[in-house]
C-alpha cells in the first residue's frame, strides 16, 4: 500500500474502536476506500473483519476473515484475529488447524503458540495446553507471559493449594473451601436451587453431571486476592467474588456477613451458568440478569424471582438512564467505564421490565435469550430482536414501569 492508503487504513482502524461512527458508516467508508482510492481488497477485508468484530457481529466478521486466511496467509495479525473469532464461535478444530499450519511457517513465534495454548484452555483440553507450555520451554520460546500462562493452567486444573481443603460434590457443583465442609454444602445447596430455576425458566445445560461447575470459597480476602492476581493477572480489589471464564471457576471469599457472601455466590453463579448456556451474551444482559437473580428468594422450597431492588430504583431516581437504543448496543469497554453503578442499575431495571411487565416484553426477553444461546454474534441478535421495536416508546414504558415499582 502507498503511504496515503496506509494512513487511511490506520485512520479507519482507529475509528472502529472510537465508538463515534455507526457500523453502516464504517462499512460504507471501507467500500469507498476500495472503489475511490484503490485500497487493496486484503486491507479492506482486514478492516471489515475488525469493524464487524467490534460490533459483536462475530459470524459476519468471520466471512472476510476466512478470505484473508486464503489470500494473506503470511499476515499474522489478520490470522490471529480470525482465530480469535473461531474461538468465540467454539470452532476449536478449525482454529487449531490454522494455528498448527501457521507454526510451520513461524516456528519461533510465541504469539502463535500463546493463541494455541489459549484455544486449548477454552476447549478444556488442559493437559494438551500444559504439554504445549512444556514444549515452549524446551524450545526456548517461552517469555514472561508464558510463565504466567503456565501458572494459570495449573490453577485451572488444580485450583488453590490450601493446607487443608474441604469438598462437597452435589449433582451439578463441586465446591471446595479452606473454611469447612458445612459451608461447601450450604453454597452447593444454594447454587443447585438457582440452577434448577435456570433449567426450568431459561435452559438446562447438557452433560453437566459429568463436568460439574467448580466453586472455590476462600477463608480470607488476602488469599482470594492473591489467587485472582496470580491466576488472572487481575486486580480483584473491592470485590466479594468473581467468575473466571478462562479458569471456568467461581471464586468467592468469606466476607463478614454470611448473607452477603451467599448473594455473591448466586450473582457470580449466574455468570458461571451463562458462560455455558450463552457465553457471548452482552454485558448489559449478563450483569442485569445476575443482579436480578441475586435478589431471588427461596419460598416454600422453590426459587421465586422478580423481587424489587430498591437500591437500584433509588440510584435510577437520581440519575438519567442511557437511551435503550444505545444501551442494548453498549460495548464492554463502555459498560465497565464511567458510571458503572448506573449501568448495573439500568441493566437490572431493563431485565426486570422485560421479565415482569407484560407478555409482549416477556416474548422479547425469550427471543433475546434464545438468540444468545444459538449465536455468538450478540450484536446481530440484538439488532434482529429490536428491529421492529419503537425504542423511544420503550424508553417511556420503562420509565413508567419503574415509577410503578416505586409506588407499590
Short mmCIF file of C-alpha atoms in Angstrom, two decimals:
data_model
loop_
_atom_site.label_atom_id
_atom_site.label_comp_id
_atom_site.label_asym_id
_atom_site.label_seq_id
_atom_site.Cartn_x
_atom_site.Cartn_y
_atom_site.Cartn_z
CA UNK A 1 0.00 0.00 0.00
CA UNK A 2 1.06 3.57 -0.64
CA UNK A 3 1.74 5.90 2.32
CA UNK A 4 -1.57 7.66 1.67
CA UNK A 5 -3.54 4.41 1.71
CA UNK A 6 -1.67 3.26 4.82
CA UNK A 7 -2.68 6.48 6.59
CA UNK A 8 -6.29 5.95 5.50
CA UNK A 9 -6.16 2.37 6.77
CA UNK A 10 -4.84 3.50 10.16
CA UNK A 11 -7.46 6.25 10.40
CA UNK A 12 -10.28 3.81 9.75
CA UNK A 13 -8.79 1.29 12.19
CA UNK A 14 -8.82 3.94 14.93
CA UNK A 15 -12.40 4.95 14.12
CA UNK A 16 -13.58 1.36 14.50
CA UNK A 17 -12.85 1.38 18.24
CA UNK A 18 -13.62 5.05 18.90
CA UNK A 19 -17.36 4.23 19.05
CA UNK A 20 -18.22 7.52 17.35
CA UNK A 21 -19.34 6.12 13.98
CA UNK A 22 -22.12 3.69 13.12
CA UNK A 23 -21.48 0.20 11.81
CA UNK A 24 -23.09 1.13 8.50
CA UNK A 25 -20.98 4.29 8.25
CA UNK A 26 -17.74 2.42 8.81
CA UNK A 27 -18.57 -0.31 6.28
CA UNK A 28 -19.50 2.37 3.72
CA UNK A 29 -16.21 4.18 4.36
CA UNK A 30 -14.30 0.93 3.72
CA UNK A 31 -16.19 0.32 0.46
CA UNK A 32 -15.45 3.89 -0.66
CA UNK A 33 -11.76 3.42 0.19
CA UNK A 34 -11.72 0.44 -2.19
CA UNK A 35 -13.72 1.93 -5.05
CA UNK A 36 -12.48 5.53 -4.94
CA UNK A 37 -8.96 5.30 -3.53
CA UNK A 38 -7.85 1.85 -4.58
CA UNK A 39 -7.40 0.24 -1.18
CA UNK A 40 -6.31 -3.40 -1.71
CA UNK A 41 -9.01 -5.99 -1.07
CA UNK A 42 -6.87 -7.68 1.58
CA UNK A 43 -6.59 -4.45 3.61
CA UNK A 44 -10.31 -3.80 3.16
CA UNK A 45 -11.20 -7.30 4.36
CA UNK A 46 -8.98 -6.85 7.40
CA UNK A 47 -10.87 -3.63 8.25
CA UNK A 48 -14.24 -5.29 7.63
CA UNK A 49 -13.30 -8.12 9.96
CA UNK A 50 -12.22 -5.62 12.63
CA UNK A 51 -15.33 -3.46 12.43
CA UNK A 52 -17.79 -6.36 12.42
CA UNK A 53 -15.93 -7.89 15.36
CA UNK A 54 -16.08 -4.58 17.26
CA UNK A 55 -19.87 -4.57 16.85
CA UNK A 56 -20.13 -8.20 18.05
CA UNK A 57 -21.09 -9.50 14.62
CA UNK A 58 -18.78 -12.47 15.06
CA UNK A 59 -20.14 -14.74 12.33
CA UNK A 60 -20.30 -11.82 9.85
CA UNK A 61 -16.70 -10.91 10.72
CA UNK A 62 -15.59 -14.48 10.03
CA UNK A 63 -16.58 -14.16 6.34
CA UNK A 64 -13.85 -11.63 5.38
CA UNK A 65 -11.62 -13.39 7.92
CA UNK A 66 -11.85 -16.66 6.00
CA UNK A 67 -10.92 -14.84 2.78
CA UNK A 68 -7.88 -13.32 4.50
CA UNK A 69 -6.58 -16.68 5.64
CA UNK A 70 -6.61 -17.78 1.98
CA UNK A 71 -5.37 -14.55 0.38
CA UNK A 72 -2.95 -13.23 3.01
CA UNK A 73 -1.66 -16.32 4.79
CA UNK A 74 1.59 -14.52 5.56
CA UNK A 75 -0.12 -11.71 7.54
CA UNK A 76 -0.06 -12.97 11.11
CA UNK A 77 -2.18 -10.19 12.74
CA UNK A 78 -5.14 -10.96 10.45
CA UNK A 79 -4.73 -14.67 11.04
CA UNK A 80 -4.79 -14.19 14.82
CA UNK A 81 -7.92 -12.01 14.70
CA UNK A 82 -9.64 -14.69 12.63
CA UNK A 83 -8.59 -17.44 15.06
CA UNK A 84 -9.98 -15.35 17.91
CA UNK A 85 -13.31 -15.25 16.06
CA UNK A 86 -13.22 -19.03 15.64
CA UNK A 87 -12.55 -19.41 19.35
CA UNK A 88 -15.63 -17.34 20.18
CA UNK A 89 -17.68 -19.46 17.78
CA UNK A 90 -16.25 -22.55 19.55
CA UNK A 91 -14.82 -23.73 16.23
CA UNK A 92 -11.82 -25.14 18.08
CA UNK A 93 -10.81 -27.76 15.50
CA UNK A 94 -10.63 -25.21 12.68
CA UNK A 95 -8.69 -22.73 14.81
CA UNK A 96 -6.28 -25.46 15.91
CA UNK A 97 -5.68 -26.48 12.28
CA UNK A 98 -4.91 -22.90 11.20
CA UNK A 99 -2.53 -22.28 14.11
CA UNK A 100 -0.75 -25.61 13.66
CA UNK A 101 -0.18 -24.83 9.98
CA UNK A 102 0.99 -21.29 10.78
CA UNK A 103 3.50 -22.59 13.31
CA UNK A 104 5.27 -24.44 10.49
CA UNK A 105 5.82 -21.04 8.89
CA UNK A 106 6.75 -19.23 12.14
CA UNK A 107 8.14 -21.97 14.45
CA UNK A 108 9.66 -19.49 16.92
CA UNK A 109 6.59 -17.28 17.28
CA UNK A 110 5.42 -17.09 20.89
CA UNK A 111 2.26 -15.21 19.78
CA UNK A 112 1.09 -18.18 17.70
CA UNK A 113 1.83 -20.65 20.47
CA UNK A 114 0.10 -18.47 23.06
CA UNK A 115 -3.05 -18.41 20.91
CA UNK A 116 -2.91 -22.17 20.51
CA UNK A 117 -2.49 -22.72 24.26
CA UNK A 118 -5.35 -20.32 24.98
CA UNK A 119 -7.54 -22.14 22.46
CA UNK A 120 -6.83 -25.46 24.19
CA UNK A 121 -7.71 -23.97 27.58
CA UNK A 122 -11.05 -22.69 26.29
CA UNK A 123 -11.63 -26.09 24.67
CA UNK A 124 -10.99 -27.56 28.15
CA UNK A 125 -8.04 -29.62 26.85
CA UNK A 126 -5.91 -28.55 29.79
CA UNK A 127 -3.37 -31.39 29.62
CA UNK A 128 -2.71 -30.55 25.96
CA UNK A 129 -2.24 -26.88 26.91
CA UNK A 130 0.20 -27.94 29.62
CA UNK A 131 2.21 -30.02 27.12
CA UNK A 132 2.42 -27.04 24.76
CA UNK A 133 3.83 -24.89 27.55
CA UNK A 134 6.47 -27.56 28.29
CA UNK A 135 7.32 -27.65 24.56
CA UNK A 136 7.72 -23.87 24.53
CA UNK A 137 10.05 -24.06 27.50
CA UNK A 138 12.19 -26.74 25.81
CA UNK A 139 12.34 -24.74 22.56
CA UNK A 140 13.18 -21.55 24.45
CA UNK A 141 10.24 -19.56 23.05
CA UNK A 142 8.56 -19.11 26.44
CA UNK A 143 8.55 -15.48 27.64
CA UNK A 144 7.26 -13.94 30.90
CA UNK A 145 3.68 -14.15 29.63
CA UNK A 146 4.22 -17.84 29.05
CA UNK A 147 5.28 -18.37 32.65
CA UNK A 148 2.10 -16.60 33.77
CA UNK A 149 0.06 -18.77 31.40
CA UNK A 150 1.71 -21.90 32.81
CA UNK A 151 0.63 -20.84 36.30
CA UNK A 152 -2.91 -20.16 35.07
CA UNK A 153 -3.19 -23.61 33.50
CA UNK A 154 -2.01 -25.20 36.75
CA UNK A 155 -4.71 -23.32 38.65
CA UNK A 156 -7.35 -24.19 36.04
CA UNK A 157 -6.51 -27.85 36.64
CA UNK A 158 -5.97 -27.97 40.41
CA UNK A 159 -7.45 -24.79 41.92
CA UNK A 160 -5.98 -23.19 45.07
CA UNK A 161 -3.32 -25.06 47.05
CA UNK A 162 -4.69 -24.85 50.58
CA UNK A 163 -3.09 -26.59 53.60
CA UNK A 164 -6.50 -28.14 54.32
CA UNK A 165 -9.23 -28.47 51.68
CA UNK A 166 -12.87 -29.30 52.34
CA UNK A 167 -15.06 -30.57 49.49
CA UNK A 168 -18.69 -31.20 48.75
CA UNK A 169 -19.96 -32.57 45.45
CA UNK A 170 -23.62 -32.09 44.56
CA UNK A 171 -25.36 -33.10 41.33
CA UNK A 172 -24.06 -30.15 39.29
CA UNK A 173 -21.46 -28.43 41.50
CA UNK A 174 -18.10 -29.28 43.04
CA UNK A 175 -17.48 -26.84 45.89
CA UNK A 176 -14.10 -26.60 47.64
CA UNK A 177 -13.00 -24.40 50.52
CA UNK A 178 -10.45 -23.93 53.28
CA UNK A 179 -13.28 -22.96 55.68
CA UNK A 180 -15.44 -26.02 56.37
CA UNK A 181 -17.43 -28.77 54.70
CA UNK A 182 -20.61 -27.20 56.06
CA UNK A 183 -20.12 -24.00 54.06
CA UNK A 184 -19.41 -26.09 50.95
CA UNK A 185 -22.75 -27.85 51.44
CA UNK A 186 -24.57 -24.56 52.04
CA UNK A 187 -23.17 -22.97 48.87
CA UNK A 188 -23.87 -26.11 46.81
CA UNK A 189 -27.47 -26.24 48.04
CA UNK A 190 -27.99 -22.58 47.14
CA UNK A 191 -26.44 -23.00 43.71
CA UNK A 192 -28.41 -26.17 42.96
CA UNK A 193 -31.65 -24.36 43.77
CA UNK A 194 -30.71 -21.47 41.50
CA UNK A 195 -29.65 -23.87 38.73
CA UNK A 196 -33.00 -25.67 38.93
CA UNK A 197 -34.67 -22.31 38.38
CA UNK A 198 -32.44 -21.60 35.34
CA UNK A 199 -33.18 -25.05 33.92
CA UNK A 200 -36.93 -24.52 34.10
CA UNK A 201 -37.12 -20.85 33.10
CA UNK A 202 -34.12 -20.50 30.80
CA UNK A 203 -32.26 -23.60 29.61
CA UNK A 204 -30.80 -26.81 31.00
CA UNK A 205 -27.11 -27.47 30.43
CA UNK A 206 -26.48 -30.93 28.96
CA UNK A 207 -23.87 -33.34 30.39
CA UNK A 208 -23.30 -31.13 33.42
CA UNK A 209 -23.33 -34.11 35.77
CA UNK A 210 -20.07 -35.31 34.17
CA UNK A 211 -18.43 -31.87 34.00
CA UNK A 212 -19.57 -30.05 37.11
CA UNK A 213 -19.36 -26.34 37.83
CA UNK A 214 -16.31 -25.65 40.02
CA UNK A 215 -16.58 -23.32 43.01
CA UNK A 216 -13.87 -22.18 45.44
CA UNK A 217 -14.68 -20.42 48.73
CA UNK A 218 -11.73 -18.65 50.38
CA UNK A 219 -11.49 -18.11 54.15
CA UNK A 220 -9.99 -14.65 53.77
CA UNK A 221 -9.73 -11.74 51.36
CA UNK A 222 -5.92 -11.86 51.16
CA UNK A 223 -5.79 -15.43 49.85
CA UNK A 224 -8.63 -14.66 47.42
CA UNK A 225 -6.85 -11.55 46.11
CA UNK A 226 -3.58 -13.43 45.77
CA UNK A 227 -5.17 -16.29 43.83
CA UNK A 228 -7.00 -13.93 41.47
CA UNK A 229 -3.85 -11.90 40.90
CA UNK A 230 -1.68 -14.95 40.22
CA UNK A 231 -4.19 -16.81 38.07
CA UNK A 232 -5.75 -13.97 36.10
CA UNK A 233 -3.26 -11.13 36.42
CA UNK A 234 -6.21 -9.02 37.54
CA UNK A 235 -6.97 -6.72 40.45
CA UNK A 236 -9.97 -8.00 42.38
CA UNK A 237 -9.93 -5.21 44.96
CA UNK A 238 -13.37 -4.24 46.32
CA UNK A 239 -14.93 -7.46 45.01
CA UNK A 240 -16.55 -10.18 47.09
CA UNK A 241 -16.17 -12.70 44.31
CA UNK A 242 -15.98 -13.28 40.58
CA UNK A 243 -16.41 -15.88 37.87
CA UNK A 244 -13.45 -16.51 35.59
CA UNK A 245 -14.47 -17.60 32.11
CA UNK A 246 -10.84 -18.55 31.45
CA UNK A 247 -10.41 -20.79 34.51
CA UNK A 248 -14.10 -21.84 34.48
CA UNK A 249 -14.08 -21.24 38.23
CA UNK A 250 -16.35 -19.38 40.63
CA UNK A 251 -14.19 -17.63 43.26
CA UNK A 252 -15.71 -16.18 46.45
CA UNK A 253 -14.17 -15.02 49.73
CA UNK A 254 -15.68 -15.21 53.20
CA UNK A 255 -16.99 -11.66 53.68
CA UNK A 256 -18.06 -10.83 57.27
CA UNK A 257 -21.79 -11.05 56.52
CA UNK A 258 -22.81 -14.58 55.52
CA UNK A 259 -25.90 -13.27 53.70
CA UNK A 260 -23.71 -11.00 51.53
CA UNK A 261 -21.40 -13.89 50.75
CA UNK A 262 -24.27 -16.09 49.60
CA UNK A 263 -25.75 -13.26 47.50
CA UNK A 264 -22.37 -13.05 45.75
CA UNK A 265 -22.42 -16.83 45.26
CA UNK A 266 -25.80 -16.55 43.50
CA UNK A 267 -24.79 -13.47 41.44
CA UNK A 268 -21.48 -14.90 40.21
CA UNK A 269 -23.10 -18.32 39.89
CA UNK A 270 -25.38 -16.92 37.21
CA UNK A 271 -22.33 -15.71 35.25
CA UNK A 272 -20.95 -19.24 35.53
CA UNK A 273 -24.21 -20.70 34.22
CA UNK A 274 -24.48 -18.21 31.35
CA UNK A 275 -20.89 -18.89 30.31
CA UNK A 276 -22.04 -22.37 29.28
CA UNK A 277 -25.56 -21.51 28.12
CA UNK A 278 -24.80 -18.35 26.10
CA UNK A 279 -21.23 -17.26 26.74
CA UNK A 280 -21.30 -14.37 24.23
CA UNK A 281 -24.38 -12.64 25.68
CA UNK A 282 -23.78 -8.87 26.01
CA UNK A 283 -22.68 -7.38 29.31
CA UNK A 284 -25.91 -5.50 29.99
CA UNK A 285 -27.83 -8.79 29.73
CA UNK A 286 -25.30 -10.81 31.73
CA UNK A 287 -24.96 -8.29 34.57
CA UNK A 288 -28.65 -7.35 34.52
CA UNK A 289 -29.67 -10.98 34.92
CA UNK A 290 -27.09 -11.56 37.67
CA UNK A 291 -28.42 -8.53 39.59
CA UNK A 292 -31.97 -9.78 39.03
CA UNK A 293 -31.20 -13.36 40.15
CA UNK A 294 -29.21 -12.16 43.18
CA UNK A 295 -32.45 -10.86 44.74
CA UNK A 296 -34.35 -14.14 44.20
CA UNK A 297 -35.68 -15.89 47.31
CA UNK A 298 -36.49 -19.42 48.40
CA UNK A 299 -40.21 -19.61 49.17
CA UNK A 300 -41.58 -22.97 50.36
CA UNK A 301 -38.54 -24.69 48.92
CA UNK A 302 -38.86 -23.06 45.47
CA UNK A 303 -36.95 -20.17 43.96
CA UNK A 304 -39.03 -17.09 43.16
CA UNK A 305 -37.62 -14.14 41.27
CA UNK A 306 -38.87 -10.67 40.37
CA UNK A 307 -38.09 -9.04 43.72
CA UNK A 308 -37.64 -5.28 43.60
CA UNK A 309 -34.11 -3.94 44.13
CA UNK A 310 -34.77 -0.67 45.92
CA UNK A 311 -31.07 0.21 45.81
CA UNK A 312 -31.25 0.25 42.01
CA UNK A 313 -34.56 2.13 41.98
CA UNK A 314 -33.08 4.82 44.22
CA UNK A 315 -29.99 5.11 42.04
CA UNK A 316 -32.11 5.47 38.89
CA UNK A 317 -34.25 8.13 40.55
CA UNK A 318 -31.16 10.33 40.95
CA UNK A 319 -29.62 9.74 37.53
CA UNK A 320 -30.56 9.77 33.86
CA UNK A 321 -30.56 6.43 32.09
CA UNK A 322 -28.96 5.92 28.70
CA UNK A 323 -31.49 5.66 25.83
CA UNK A 324 -32.22 1.96 25.31
CA UNK A 325 -31.28 2.20 21.62
CA UNK A 326 -27.73 2.95 22.81
CA UNK A 327 -27.77 0.82 25.95
CA UNK A 328 -28.57 -2.50 24.26
CA UNK A 329 -25.56 -1.93 21.98
CA UNK A 330 -23.16 -0.75 24.68
CA UNK A 331 -19.67 -2.22 24.40
CA UNK A 332 -17.94 -4.00 27.28
CA UNK A 333 -15.44 -1.13 27.50
CA UNK A 334 -18.17 1.47 27.93
CA UNK A 335 -20.29 -0.69 30.25
CA UNK A 336 -17.47 -1.07 32.78
CA UNK A 337 -16.30 2.54 32.43
CA UNK A 338 -17.81 5.81 33.61
CA UNK A 339 -20.78 5.46 35.94
CA UNK A 340 -20.66 1.68 36.34
CA UNK A 341 -23.24 1.78 39.13
CA UNK A 342 -25.74 3.44 36.79
CA UNK A 343 -25.08 0.83 34.11
CA UNK A 344 -25.71 -2.00 36.59
CA UNK A 345 -28.90 -0.34 37.80
CA UNK A 346 -30.20 0.21 34.28
CA UNK A 347 -29.31 -3.38 33.32
CA UNK A 348 -31.29 -4.70 36.32
CA UNK A 349 -34.21 -2.37 35.55
CA UNK A 350 -34.44 -3.38 31.90
CA UNK A 351 -34.26 -7.10 32.72
CA UNK A 352 -36.93 -6.70 35.43
CA UNK A 353 -39.12 -4.82 32.94
CA UNK A 354 -38.70 -7.48 30.24
CA UNK A 355 -39.39 -10.38 32.60
CA UNK A 356 -42.25 -8.92 34.63
CA UNK A 357 -44.17 -6.18 32.82
CA UNK A 358 -46.23 -7.94 30.12
CA UNK A 359 -46.31 -10.91 27.75
CA UNK A 360 -45.03 -8.75 24.90
CA UNK A 361 -41.88 -7.81 26.83
CA UNK A 362 -41.56 -11.40 28.07
CA UNK A 363 -41.57 -12.62 24.48
CA UNK A 364 -38.84 -10.09 23.67
CA UNK A 365 -36.73 -11.44 26.55
CA UNK A 366 -37.25 -15.02 25.31
CA UNK A 367 -36.27 -14.01 21.79
CA UNK A 368 -33.08 -12.37 23.06
CA UNK A 369 -32.08 -15.29 25.27
CA UNK A 370 -32.77 -17.85 22.53
CA UNK A 371 -30.67 -15.79 20.14
CA UNK A 372 -27.74 -15.55 22.57
CA UNK A 373 -27.86 -19.33 23.10
CA UNK A 374 -27.86 -20.07 19.38
CA UNK A 375 -25.36 -17.48 18.16
CA UNK A 376 -22.10 -15.91 19.39
CA UNK A 377 -22.97 -12.76 17.38
CA UNK A 378 -24.72 -10.86 20.16
CA UNK A 379 -24.69 -7.68 18.09
CA UNK A 380 -26.66 -9.39 15.33
CA UNK A 381 -29.08 -10.95 17.87
CA UNK A 382 -29.77 -7.54 19.45
CA UNK A 383 -30.27 -5.87 16.08
CA UNK A 384 -32.72 -8.54 14.92
CA UNK A 385 -34.65 -8.59 18.21
CA UNK A 386 -35.17 -4.82 18.32
CA UNK A 387 -35.51 -4.26 14.56
CA UNK A 388 -39.26 -3.55 14.67
CA UNK A 389 -39.37 -2.09 18.19
CA UNK A 390 -40.09 1.61 18.76
CA UNK A 391 -37.14 2.26 21.07
CA UNK A 392 -38.28 5.76 22.11
CA UNK A 393 -41.64 4.31 23.17
CA UNK A 394 -39.81 1.52 25.01
CA UNK A 395 -37.84 4.16 26.95
CA UNK A 396 -41.10 5.75 28.09
CA UNK A 397 -42.62 2.39 29.03
CA UNK A 398 -39.55 1.52 31.12
CA UNK A 399 -39.69 4.84 32.99
CA UNK A 400 -43.40 4.37 33.70
CA UNK A 401 -42.77 0.79 34.87
CA UNK A 402 -40.07 1.91 37.31
CA UNK A 403 -42.38 4.57 38.72
CA UNK A 404 -45.00 1.87 39.32
CA UNK A 405 -42.41 -0.22 41.20
CA UNK A 406 -41.58 2.76 43.42
CA UNK A 407 -45.25 3.33 44.23
CA UNK A 408 -46.11 -0.31 45.02
#
